[in-house]
Short mmCIF file of C-alpha atoms in Angstrom, two decimals:
data_model
loop_
_atom_site.label_atom_id
_atom_site.label_comp_id
_atom_site.label_asym_id
_atom_site.label_seq_id
_atom_site.Cartn_x
_atom_site.Cartn_y
_atom_site.Cartn_z
CA MET A 228 2.61 -20.07 -3.72
CA ASP A 229 2.37 -16.39 -4.62
CA ASP A 230 5.85 -14.94 -5.15
CA ARG A 231 4.83 -11.38 -6.07
CA LEU A 232 6.26 -8.60 -3.95
CA LEU A 233 4.34 -5.80 -2.29
CA THR A 234 5.97 -2.54 -1.27
CA VAL A 235 5.25 -1.86 2.41
CA ALA A 236 7.62 1.04 3.11
CA ALA A 237 10.39 3.26 1.78
CA VAL A 238 13.79 3.69 3.43
CA LEU A 239 14.25 7.32 4.43
CA LYS A 240 17.65 7.31 6.13
CA PRO A 241 19.98 5.54 8.54
CA GLN A 242 19.05 5.94 12.20
CA GLY A 243 21.95 6.04 14.64
CA ILE A 244 25.28 4.25 14.25
CA ARG A 245 24.24 0.60 14.64
CA GLY A 246 22.68 0.07 11.19
CA GLU A 247 19.07 0.78 12.02
CA ILE A 248 17.01 2.37 9.21
CA LYS A 249 14.07 4.77 9.38
CA VAL A 250 11.26 3.87 6.97
CA LYS A 251 8.00 5.52 5.97
CA ALA A 252 5.33 2.85 6.26
CA PHE A 253 2.74 2.41 3.50
CA THR A 254 0.64 0.19 5.75
CA ASP A 255 -2.36 1.36 7.81
CA ALA A 256 -0.05 1.70 10.81
CA ALA A 257 3.73 1.54 11.14
CA GLU A 258 3.25 -1.17 13.80
CA ASP A 259 2.03 -3.49 11.01
CA ILE A 260 5.61 -3.84 9.78
CA ALA A 261 6.44 -5.77 12.96
CA ALA A 262 4.44 -8.69 11.51
CA PHE A 263 7.10 -9.31 8.84
CA LYS A 264 9.97 -11.63 9.67
CA LYS A 265 11.77 -10.94 6.37
CA VAL A 266 11.87 -7.97 4.03
CA ILE A 267 13.41 -7.48 0.62
CA ILE A 268 15.31 -4.32 -0.21
CA ASP A 269 16.87 -3.86 -3.64
CA GLY A 270 16.49 -7.58 -4.36
CA VAL A 271 18.24 -8.70 -1.15
CA GLU A 272 16.31 -10.53 1.57
CA TYR A 273 16.95 -9.42 5.15
CA SER A 274 15.76 -10.97 8.40
CA VAL A 275 14.06 -8.39 10.60
CA LEU A 276 15.77 -8.26 13.99
CA SER A 277 13.85 -5.36 15.53
CA VAL A 278 11.03 -2.95 14.79
CA ARG A 279 10.09 0.24 16.63
CA ALA A 280 7.10 2.21 15.40
CA GLN A 281 6.51 5.92 15.87
CA GLY A 282 3.60 7.54 14.05
CA GLU A 283 3.79 6.71 10.34
CA PHE A 284 7.46 5.75 10.64
CA ALA A 285 9.20 2.58 11.73
CA TYR A 286 12.80 1.90 12.68
CA LEU A 287 14.11 -1.45 11.49
CA GLY A 288 17.13 -3.42 12.58
CA LEU A 289 18.10 -5.87 9.83
CA LYS A 290 20.46 -8.84 9.91
CA GLY A 291 23.54 -7.98 7.85
CA ILE A 292 23.18 -4.20 8.27
CA ALA A 293 25.57 -3.62 11.15
CA ASP A 294 26.51 0.05 10.87
CA ARG A 295 25.48 3.44 9.55
CA ASN A 296 27.52 3.02 6.34
CA ALA A 297 25.65 -0.18 5.40
CA ALA A 298 22.33 1.46 6.28
CA GLU A 299 23.17 4.50 4.14
CA LEU A 300 23.34 2.26 1.05
CA LEU A 301 19.63 1.48 1.53
CA ARG A 302 18.50 5.13 1.51
CA GLY A 303 15.66 5.74 -0.96
CA LYS A 304 15.02 2.04 -1.61
CA SER A 305 11.65 0.29 -1.37
CA VAL A 306 10.98 -2.20 1.42
CA GLU A 307 9.08 -5.16 -0.03
CA VAL A 308 7.59 -8.36 1.29
CA ALA A 309 6.61 -11.54 -0.48
CA ARG A 310 2.87 -11.62 -1.10
CA SER A 311 2.74 -15.03 0.56
CA GLU A 312 3.95 -13.41 3.83
CA ILE A 313 1.24 -10.74 3.89
CA PRO A 314 -1.50 -11.40 6.47
CA GLU A 315 -5.10 -11.82 5.34
CA LEU A 316 -7.22 -8.72 5.87
CA PRO A 317 -10.63 -8.69 7.55
CA GLU A 318 -13.65 -8.71 5.25
CA GLY A 319 -14.21 -5.34 3.58
CA ARG A 320 -10.51 -4.37 3.71
CA TYR A 321 -8.23 -4.61 0.66
CA TYR A 322 -4.61 -4.12 -0.22
CA ILE A 323 -4.09 -1.19 -2.58
CA ALA A 324 -2.11 -3.46 -4.91
CA ASP A 325 -5.25 -5.57 -5.33
CA LEU A 326 -7.37 -2.53 -6.23
CA ILE A 327 -5.02 -1.23 -8.92
CA GLY A 328 -6.26 -2.39 -12.32
CA CYS A 329 -9.84 -3.01 -11.17
CA GLU A 330 -12.61 -1.86 -13.49
CA VAL A 331 -15.00 0.60 -11.83
CA VAL A 332 -18.62 0.25 -12.91
CA THR A 333 -21.96 1.64 -11.79
CA GLU A 334 -24.64 -0.62 -10.39
CA ARG A 335 -26.27 -0.48 -13.87
CA GLY A 336 -23.05 -1.76 -15.43
CA ASP A 337 -21.77 1.49 -16.98
CA ILE A 338 -17.96 1.42 -17.12
CA LEU A 339 -16.40 4.49 -15.48
CA GLY A 340 -12.71 3.60 -15.77
CA ILE A 341 -9.82 1.55 -14.43
CA VAL A 342 -8.22 2.20 -11.03
CA LYS A 343 -4.67 3.40 -11.61
CA GLU A 344 -3.89 4.78 -8.15
CA VAL A 345 -5.28 4.83 -4.62
CA THR A 346 -4.08 7.57 -2.30
CA PRO A 347 -4.45 6.54 1.35
CA ALA A 348 -6.16 9.19 3.44
CA ARG A 349 -8.87 9.38 6.07
CA THR A 350 -11.15 8.73 3.09
CA ASP A 351 -9.06 7.05 0.37
CA ILE A 352 -8.90 8.80 -2.99
CA TYR A 353 -9.19 6.58 -6.07
CA THR A 354 -7.77 7.80 -9.39
CA LEU A 355 -9.28 6.27 -12.50
CA ASP A 356 -8.09 6.17 -16.08
CA ALA A 357 -11.27 6.86 -18.05
CA LYS A 358 -10.23 6.54 -21.70
CA GLY A 359 -7.30 8.90 -21.29
CA ARG A 360 -9.04 11.22 -18.82
CA GLU A 361 -8.35 11.16 -15.11
CA ILE A 362 -11.25 10.94 -12.68
CA CYS A 363 -10.71 11.09 -8.93
CA PHE A 364 -13.25 10.15 -6.31
CA ALA A 365 -13.30 9.79 -2.56
CA ALA A 366 -14.33 6.41 -1.18
CA ALA A 367 -16.84 8.12 1.11
CA ASP A 368 -19.78 6.33 2.72
CA GLY A 369 -22.20 4.94 0.16
CA VAL A 370 -19.95 5.39 -2.88
CA ILE A 371 -18.53 1.88 -3.22
CA SER A 372 -21.21 -0.77 -3.03
CA ASP A 373 -19.15 -3.87 -3.90
CA VAL A 374 -15.53 -4.92 -4.41
CA ASP A 375 -14.79 -8.18 -6.20
CA ILE A 376 -11.00 -8.61 -6.22
CA ALA A 377 -11.19 -11.98 -8.03
CA ALA A 378 -13.16 -10.40 -10.90
CA LYS A 379 -11.09 -7.16 -10.71
CA LYS A 380 -14.33 -5.14 -10.45
CA ILE A 381 -15.47 -2.34 -8.14
CA THR A 382 -19.14 -1.37 -8.23
CA VAL A 383 -20.16 2.16 -7.23
CA ASN A 384 -23.43 3.95 -6.61
CA ALA A 385 -23.74 6.31 -9.61
CA LYS A 386 -25.48 9.10 -7.67
CA ARG A 387 -22.93 9.13 -4.83
CA PHE A 388 -20.07 8.77 -7.32
CA LYS A 389 -21.16 11.95 -9.15
CA GLU A 390 -21.34 13.80 -5.82
CA VAL A 391 -17.75 13.00 -4.84
CA SER A 392 -15.87 12.71 -8.17
CA VAL A 393 -13.80 15.37 -9.92
#
């Protein structure tokens, strides 16, 4: 069983007087948070009682957080879930946590760097550590030709990579 934790949101503030919290979702859609029955905040596991999604935000009701004062104590904390509770993604989709640390190579095998950050956007932006230098590239069509999470390797088309990297 995989007991690693993945951060799925950040607590922004209490919402109302009944202990609900407003979170910024780090998932593709705030509605995705409704799939989690339990979350971990600051090392404490909470059962999720309710989830309302609105844009990139979600409002969570958690067992044990009964009023605004209790919710206020969670402000600024990360909302995590056990990796074993995360649903499988369709083929061709990856969790950012799985991409971090992957080696990026060209189809010829030239090493370009190691993924240190992925910024979600309409076209995700990958930031590489290339021997102390930072290289950023957009994951536009035709740039990434293969992702092998098990081998921690991302293969890119060198020509397209040069067109979109800075």
